[in-house]
Coordinates of C-alpha atoms in Angstrom, one line a residue:
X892 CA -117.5 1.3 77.4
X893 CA -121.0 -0.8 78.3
X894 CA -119.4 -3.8 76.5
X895 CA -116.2 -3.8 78.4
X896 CA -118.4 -3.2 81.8
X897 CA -120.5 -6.5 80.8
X898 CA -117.4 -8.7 79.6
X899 CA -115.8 -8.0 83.2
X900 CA -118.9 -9.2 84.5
X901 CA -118.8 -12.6 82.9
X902 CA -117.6 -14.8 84.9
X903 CA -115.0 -17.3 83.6
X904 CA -116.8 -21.3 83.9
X905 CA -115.7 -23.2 87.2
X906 CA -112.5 -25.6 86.4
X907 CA -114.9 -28.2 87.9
X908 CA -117.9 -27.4 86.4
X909 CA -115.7 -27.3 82.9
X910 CA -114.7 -31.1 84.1
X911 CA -118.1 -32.2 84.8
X912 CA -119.5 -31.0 81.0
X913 CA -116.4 -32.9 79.3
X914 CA -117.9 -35.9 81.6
X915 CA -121.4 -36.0 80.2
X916 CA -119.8 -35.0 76.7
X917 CA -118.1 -38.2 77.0
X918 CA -121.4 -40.0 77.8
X919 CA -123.7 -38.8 75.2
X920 CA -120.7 -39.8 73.0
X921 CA -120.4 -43.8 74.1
X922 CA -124.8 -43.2 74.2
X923 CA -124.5 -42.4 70.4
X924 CA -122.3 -44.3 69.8
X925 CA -123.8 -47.5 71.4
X926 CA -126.7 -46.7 69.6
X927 CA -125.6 -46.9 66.1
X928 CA -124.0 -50.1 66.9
X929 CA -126.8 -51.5 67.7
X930 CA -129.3 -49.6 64.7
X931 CA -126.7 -51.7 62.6
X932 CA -127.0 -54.9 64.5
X933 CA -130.6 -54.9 64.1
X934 CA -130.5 -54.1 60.6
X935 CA -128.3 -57.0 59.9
X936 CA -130.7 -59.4 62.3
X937 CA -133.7 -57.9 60.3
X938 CA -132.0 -58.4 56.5
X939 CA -130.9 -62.0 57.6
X940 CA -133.9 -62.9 58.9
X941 CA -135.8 -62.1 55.4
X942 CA -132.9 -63.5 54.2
X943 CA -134.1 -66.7 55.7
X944 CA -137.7 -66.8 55.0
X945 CA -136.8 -65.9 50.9
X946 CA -134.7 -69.0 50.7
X947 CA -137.0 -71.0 53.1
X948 CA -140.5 -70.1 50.8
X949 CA -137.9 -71.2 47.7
X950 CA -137.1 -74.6 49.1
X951 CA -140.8 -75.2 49.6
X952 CA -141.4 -77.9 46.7
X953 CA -142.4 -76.5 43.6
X954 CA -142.5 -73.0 44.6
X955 CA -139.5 -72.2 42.5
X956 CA -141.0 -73.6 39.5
X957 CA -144.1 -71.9 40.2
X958 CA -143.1 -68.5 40.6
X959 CA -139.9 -68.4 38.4
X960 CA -137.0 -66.3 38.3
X961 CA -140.0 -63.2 38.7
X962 CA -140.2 -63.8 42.2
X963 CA -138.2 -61.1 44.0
X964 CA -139.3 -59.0 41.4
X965 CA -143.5 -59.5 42.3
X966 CA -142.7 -59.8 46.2
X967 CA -140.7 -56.2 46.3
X968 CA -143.6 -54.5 44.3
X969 CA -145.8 -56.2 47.3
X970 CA -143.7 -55.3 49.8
X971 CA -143.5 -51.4 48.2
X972 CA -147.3 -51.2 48.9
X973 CA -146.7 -52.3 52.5
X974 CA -143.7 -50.7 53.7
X975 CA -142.8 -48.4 51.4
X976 CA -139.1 -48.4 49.9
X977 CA -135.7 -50.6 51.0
X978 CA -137.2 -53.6 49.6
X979 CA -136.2 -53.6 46.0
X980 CA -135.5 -56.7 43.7
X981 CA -131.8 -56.0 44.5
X982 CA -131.7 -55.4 47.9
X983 CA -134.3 -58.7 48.4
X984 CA -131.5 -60.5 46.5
X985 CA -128.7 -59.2 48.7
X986 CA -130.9 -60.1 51.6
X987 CA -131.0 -63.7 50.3
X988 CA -127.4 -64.1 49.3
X989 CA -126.5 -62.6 53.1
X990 CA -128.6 -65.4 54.5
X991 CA -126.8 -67.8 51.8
X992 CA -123.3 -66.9 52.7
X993 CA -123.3 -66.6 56.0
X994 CA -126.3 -68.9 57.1
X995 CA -124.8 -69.1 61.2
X996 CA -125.0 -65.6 61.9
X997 CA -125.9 -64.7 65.0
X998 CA -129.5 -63.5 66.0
X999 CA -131.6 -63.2 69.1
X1000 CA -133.1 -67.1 68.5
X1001 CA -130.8 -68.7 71.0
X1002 CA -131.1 -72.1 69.1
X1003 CA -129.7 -71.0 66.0
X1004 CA -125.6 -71.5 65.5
X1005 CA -123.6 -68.4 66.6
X1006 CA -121.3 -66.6 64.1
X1007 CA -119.7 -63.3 65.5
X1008 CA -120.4 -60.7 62.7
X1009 CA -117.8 -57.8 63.3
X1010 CA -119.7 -54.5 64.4
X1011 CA -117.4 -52.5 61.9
X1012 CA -119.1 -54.0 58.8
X1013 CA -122.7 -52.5 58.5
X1014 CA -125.1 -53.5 55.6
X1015 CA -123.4 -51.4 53.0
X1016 CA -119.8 -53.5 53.2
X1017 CA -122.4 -56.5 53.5
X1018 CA -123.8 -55.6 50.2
X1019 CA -120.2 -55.3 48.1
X1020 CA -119.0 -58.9 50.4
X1021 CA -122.2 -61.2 49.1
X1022 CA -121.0 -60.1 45.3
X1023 CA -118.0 -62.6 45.9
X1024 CA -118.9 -65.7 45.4
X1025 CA -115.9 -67.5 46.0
X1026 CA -115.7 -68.0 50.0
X1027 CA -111.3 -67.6 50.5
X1028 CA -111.7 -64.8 48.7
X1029 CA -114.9 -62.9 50.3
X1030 CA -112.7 -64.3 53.9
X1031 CA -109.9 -61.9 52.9
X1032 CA -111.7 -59.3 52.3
X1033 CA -114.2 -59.3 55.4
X1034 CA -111.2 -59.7 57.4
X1035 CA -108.9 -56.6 56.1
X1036 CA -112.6 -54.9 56.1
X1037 CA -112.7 -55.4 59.9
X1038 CA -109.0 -54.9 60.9
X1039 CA -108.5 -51.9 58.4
X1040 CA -111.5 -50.5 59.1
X1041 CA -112.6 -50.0 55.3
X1042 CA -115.0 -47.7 54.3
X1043 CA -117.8 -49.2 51.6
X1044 CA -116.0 -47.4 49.0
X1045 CA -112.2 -48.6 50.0
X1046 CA -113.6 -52.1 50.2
X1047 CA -115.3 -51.8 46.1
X1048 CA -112.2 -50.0 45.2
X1049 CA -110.1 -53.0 46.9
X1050 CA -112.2 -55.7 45.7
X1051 CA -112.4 -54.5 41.7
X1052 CA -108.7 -54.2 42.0
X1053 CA -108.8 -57.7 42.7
X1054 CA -106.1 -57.4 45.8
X1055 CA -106.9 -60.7 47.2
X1056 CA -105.6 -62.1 44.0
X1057 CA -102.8 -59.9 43.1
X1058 CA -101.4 -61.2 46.8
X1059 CA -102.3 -64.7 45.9
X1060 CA -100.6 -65.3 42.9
X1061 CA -97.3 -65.1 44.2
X1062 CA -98.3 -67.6 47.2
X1063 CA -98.4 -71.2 47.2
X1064 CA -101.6 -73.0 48.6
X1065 CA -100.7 -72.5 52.6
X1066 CA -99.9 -69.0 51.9
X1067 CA -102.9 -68.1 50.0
X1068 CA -105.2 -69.9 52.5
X1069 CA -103.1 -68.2 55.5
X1070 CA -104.2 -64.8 53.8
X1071 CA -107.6 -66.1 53.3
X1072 CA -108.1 -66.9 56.6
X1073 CA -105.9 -64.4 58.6
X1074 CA -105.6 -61.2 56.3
X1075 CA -102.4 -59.7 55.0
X1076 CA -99.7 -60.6 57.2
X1077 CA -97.0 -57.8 57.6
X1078 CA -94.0 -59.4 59.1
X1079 CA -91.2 -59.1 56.6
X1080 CA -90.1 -56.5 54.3
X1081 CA -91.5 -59.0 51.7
X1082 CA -95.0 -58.6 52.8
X1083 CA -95.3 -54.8 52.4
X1084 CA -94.3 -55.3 48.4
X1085 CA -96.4 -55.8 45.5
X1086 CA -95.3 -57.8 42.4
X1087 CA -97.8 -55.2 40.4
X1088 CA -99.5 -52.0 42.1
X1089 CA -102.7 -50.6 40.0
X1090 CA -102.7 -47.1 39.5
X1091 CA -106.2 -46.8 38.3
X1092 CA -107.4 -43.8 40.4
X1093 CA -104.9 -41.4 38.4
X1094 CA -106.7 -41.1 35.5
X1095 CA -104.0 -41.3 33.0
X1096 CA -104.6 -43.4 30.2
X1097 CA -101.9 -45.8 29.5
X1098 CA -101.1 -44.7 25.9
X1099 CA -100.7 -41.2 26.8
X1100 CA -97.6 -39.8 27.0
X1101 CA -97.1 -38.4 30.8
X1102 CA -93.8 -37.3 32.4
X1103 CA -93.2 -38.9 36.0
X1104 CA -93.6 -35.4 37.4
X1105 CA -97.1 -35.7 36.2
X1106 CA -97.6 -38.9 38.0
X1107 CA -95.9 -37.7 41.4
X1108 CA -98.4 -35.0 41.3
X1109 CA -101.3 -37.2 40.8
X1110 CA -100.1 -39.5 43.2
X1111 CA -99.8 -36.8 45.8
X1112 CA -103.4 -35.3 45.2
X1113 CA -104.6 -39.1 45.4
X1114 CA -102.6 -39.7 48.8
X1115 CA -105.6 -41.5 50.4
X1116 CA -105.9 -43.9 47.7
X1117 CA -102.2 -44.5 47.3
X1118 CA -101.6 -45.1 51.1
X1119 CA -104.3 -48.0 50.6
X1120 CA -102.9 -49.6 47.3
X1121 CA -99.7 -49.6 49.3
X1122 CA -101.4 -51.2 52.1
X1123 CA -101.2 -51.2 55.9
X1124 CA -99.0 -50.0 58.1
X1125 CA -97.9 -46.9 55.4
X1126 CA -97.7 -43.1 56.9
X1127 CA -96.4 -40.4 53.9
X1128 CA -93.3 -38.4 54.9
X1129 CA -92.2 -36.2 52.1
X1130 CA -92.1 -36.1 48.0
X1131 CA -89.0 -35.4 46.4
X1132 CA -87.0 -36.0 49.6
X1133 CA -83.4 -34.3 49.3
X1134 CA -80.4 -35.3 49.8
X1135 CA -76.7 -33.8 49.1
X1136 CA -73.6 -36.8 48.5
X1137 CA -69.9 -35.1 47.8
X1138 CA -71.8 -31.7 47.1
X1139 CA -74.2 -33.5 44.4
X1140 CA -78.1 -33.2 45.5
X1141 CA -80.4 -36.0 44.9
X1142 CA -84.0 -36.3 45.3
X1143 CA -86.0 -39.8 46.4
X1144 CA -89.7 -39.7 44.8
X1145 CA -91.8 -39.8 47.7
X1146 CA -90.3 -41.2 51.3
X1147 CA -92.7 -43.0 54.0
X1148 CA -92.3 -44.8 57.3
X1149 CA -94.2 -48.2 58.0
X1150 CA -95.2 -48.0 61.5
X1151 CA -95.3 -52.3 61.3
X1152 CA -91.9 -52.8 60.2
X1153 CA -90.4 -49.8 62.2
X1154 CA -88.7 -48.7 58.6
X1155 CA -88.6 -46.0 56.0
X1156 CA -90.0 -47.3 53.0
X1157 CA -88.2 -45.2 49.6
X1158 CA -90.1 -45.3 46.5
X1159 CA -88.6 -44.0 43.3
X1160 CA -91.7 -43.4 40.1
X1161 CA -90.1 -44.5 36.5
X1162 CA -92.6 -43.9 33.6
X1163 CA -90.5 -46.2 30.9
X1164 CA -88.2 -49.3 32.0
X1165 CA -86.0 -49.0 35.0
X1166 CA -82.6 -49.2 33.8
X1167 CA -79.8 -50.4 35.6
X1168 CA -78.4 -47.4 37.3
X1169 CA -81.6 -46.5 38.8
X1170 CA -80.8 -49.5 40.5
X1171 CA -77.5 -48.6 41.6
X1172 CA -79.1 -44.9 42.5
X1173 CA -81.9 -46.9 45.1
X1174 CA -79.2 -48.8 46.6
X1175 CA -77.4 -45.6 47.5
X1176 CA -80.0 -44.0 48.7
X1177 CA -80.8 -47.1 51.3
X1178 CA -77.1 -46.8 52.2
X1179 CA -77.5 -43.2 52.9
X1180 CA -81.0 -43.9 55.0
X1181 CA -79.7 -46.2 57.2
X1182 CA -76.4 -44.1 58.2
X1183 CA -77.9 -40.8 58.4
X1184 CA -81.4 -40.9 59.0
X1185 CA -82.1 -44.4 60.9
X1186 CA -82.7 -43.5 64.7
X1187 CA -82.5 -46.1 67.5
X1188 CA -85.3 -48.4 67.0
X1189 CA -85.3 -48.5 63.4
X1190 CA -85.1 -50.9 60.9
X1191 CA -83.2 -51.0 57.7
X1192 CA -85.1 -49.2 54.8
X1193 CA -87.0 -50.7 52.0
X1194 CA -86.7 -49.3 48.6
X1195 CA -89.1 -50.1 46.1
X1196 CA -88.9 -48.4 42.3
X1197 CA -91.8 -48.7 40.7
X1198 CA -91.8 -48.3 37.2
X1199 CA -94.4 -49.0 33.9
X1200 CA -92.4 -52.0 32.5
X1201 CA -89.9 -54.8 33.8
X1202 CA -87.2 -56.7 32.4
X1203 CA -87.1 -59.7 34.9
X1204 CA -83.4 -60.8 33.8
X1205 CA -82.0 -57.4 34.2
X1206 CA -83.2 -56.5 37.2
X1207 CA -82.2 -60.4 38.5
X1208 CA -78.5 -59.5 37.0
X1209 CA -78.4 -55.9 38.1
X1210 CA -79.6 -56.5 41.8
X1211 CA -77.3 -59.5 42.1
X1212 CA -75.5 -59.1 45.8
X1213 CA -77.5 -55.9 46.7
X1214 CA -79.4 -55.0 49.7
X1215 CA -82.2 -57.8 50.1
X1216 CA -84.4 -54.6 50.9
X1217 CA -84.7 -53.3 47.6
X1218 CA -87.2 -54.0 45.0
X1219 CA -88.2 -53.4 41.4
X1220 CA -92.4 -53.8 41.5
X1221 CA -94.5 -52.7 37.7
X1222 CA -97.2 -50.6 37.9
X1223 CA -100.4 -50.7 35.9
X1224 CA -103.2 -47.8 35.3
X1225 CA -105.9 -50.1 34.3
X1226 CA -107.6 -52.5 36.9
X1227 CA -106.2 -55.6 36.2
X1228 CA -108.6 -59.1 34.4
X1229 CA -109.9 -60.6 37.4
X1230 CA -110.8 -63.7 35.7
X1231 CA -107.5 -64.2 34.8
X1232 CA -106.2 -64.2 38.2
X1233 CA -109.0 -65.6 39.7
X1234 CA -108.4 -68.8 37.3
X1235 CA -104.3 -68.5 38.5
X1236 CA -105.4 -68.7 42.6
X1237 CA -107.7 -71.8 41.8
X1238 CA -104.7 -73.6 40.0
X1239 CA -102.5 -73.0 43.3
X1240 CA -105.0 -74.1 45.5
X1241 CA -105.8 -76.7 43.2

């Protein structure tokens, strides 16, 4: 009875005074806010500048010769004694290769040339970007870092997949400097497609024998990675999407919408070799997606039936006259040889 008696008494907060908290809420959010940006700035100002005085000490005549390749090694173990940790050999040599690569950041000296370092990348995505040492290719991936927002560990996982190069290959020279320079470009069903996806976060080992079921089900508990092999623009829908045609049900793998292209996107999983009435079986589906399930504002549907191996000249033959939309992509679960690639990009651009 007491406790009823004292909630009665409570009175309920002010609609104004409710408003007023949200209000300052809001402010210590932007005041946090602000101030990480600019811990991060700073961070990047002070890593550059050290940057700058490694490289500087190095150019200094014989210094090089004098000290050897020991250097970093002897000035961290000094600078442990003096300030305590952050100043390994490894984080020294990032600090260098920061000031190397991108040698016009911007700092307080107003003297110095001005380059614009996004706020989105902090020291940890500069630390993965200075491993590249080929410039197109560190471009790419500093720009989909900065319009993707990327955490550190999408960025390593993008960057050991090599998808700068897995996009290149299938360029010529304009195109692979247009996505050096400008990102990935999503303007065509075309652009949303891969040649080869890499489907090393499942975990299955290529030789084992899995059933597509198995793979779905990986797939879905590794959503978050999927979404970014797929690439931007991606939101999931449903797995094992039905369907019912003349009383016969049907099931598409796992159905998205791309928000870009205004479009379902239908992807079918095959563990063997697609065969040619898979094919036939995406095509339907696309015909039954853009009668029955395209609202106003959409866009025709993509399909996309991904599968472990490829027989170019039957899928050429077998997709002869069909909907432009649909395409037949490999998949791999390894990470594909970068070096391989790499050399492939420099003989387009070359």
């Amino acid at each position: 009875m007491a406790n009823e008696i004292e909630k009665r008494n409570v009175e309920l907060p002010d609609a104004e005074l409710v408003a007023l908290a949200d209000r300052i809420v809001q402010v210590i959010d932007e005041g946090k806010h602000a101030l990480a940006i600019s811990i991060n700035e700073t961070i990047k100002a002070t890593y550059w500048k050290i940057g700058r005085h490694i490289v500087e000490f190095e150019q200094q005549g014989n210094t090089r010769a004098k000290y050897g390749t020991a250097m970093l090694s002897n000035l961290a173990k000094l600078l442990r004694t003096k300030v305590g940790r952050g100043y390994s050999h490894p984080n020294l040599n990032n600090m260098r290769k920061f000031y190397l690569m991108y040698p016009n950041f911007q700092i307080s000296d107003k003297s110095a040339p001005i380059f614009q370092m996004s706020e989105k990348l902090t020291w940890s995505h500069i630390c993965e970007l200075v491993t590249i040492d080929d410039q197109l290719e560190r471009e790419f991936y500093e720009r989909e870092c900065i319009s993707e927002g990327w955490t550190v560990n999408e960025l390593h996982r993008q960057k050991e997949s090599g998808l700068f190069m897995r996009l290149a290959v299938s360029k010529d020279k304009q195109g692979v400097l247009t996505l050096a320079h400008k990102g990935q470009q999503v303007q065509v069903p075309e652009d949303v497609v891969k040649d080869t996806y890499t489907l090393e976060f499942l975990g299955i080992e290529d030789k084992k024998r899995y059933k597509e079921k198995e793979m779905e089900d990986k797939l879905i508990d590794n959503m978050q990675m999927f979404l970014l092999e797929l690439g931007k623009g991606f939101t999931f829908v449903k797995r094992q999407y039905g369907l019912t045609i003349n009383n016969i049900h049907y099931h598409i793998d796992l159905v998205f919408y791309h928000r870009i292209l205004r479009c379902f996107v239908l992807i079918d999983m095959k563990r063997g070799a697609v065969k040619h009435k898979d094919i036939g079986q995406m095509n339907m589906y696309l015909g039954y997606f853009a009668k029955e399930e395209n609202v106003e504002g959409d866009n025709p549907p993509i399909g996309i039936i991904m599968s472990h191996y490829k027989d170019e000249l039957m899928v050429e033959y077998a997709t002869y006259g069909m909907d432009s939309n649909l395409f037949v992509s490999k998949y791999e679960l390894f990470l594909p040889n970068k070096e391989e690639l790499r050399k492939m990009v420099k003989s387009i651009i070359q």
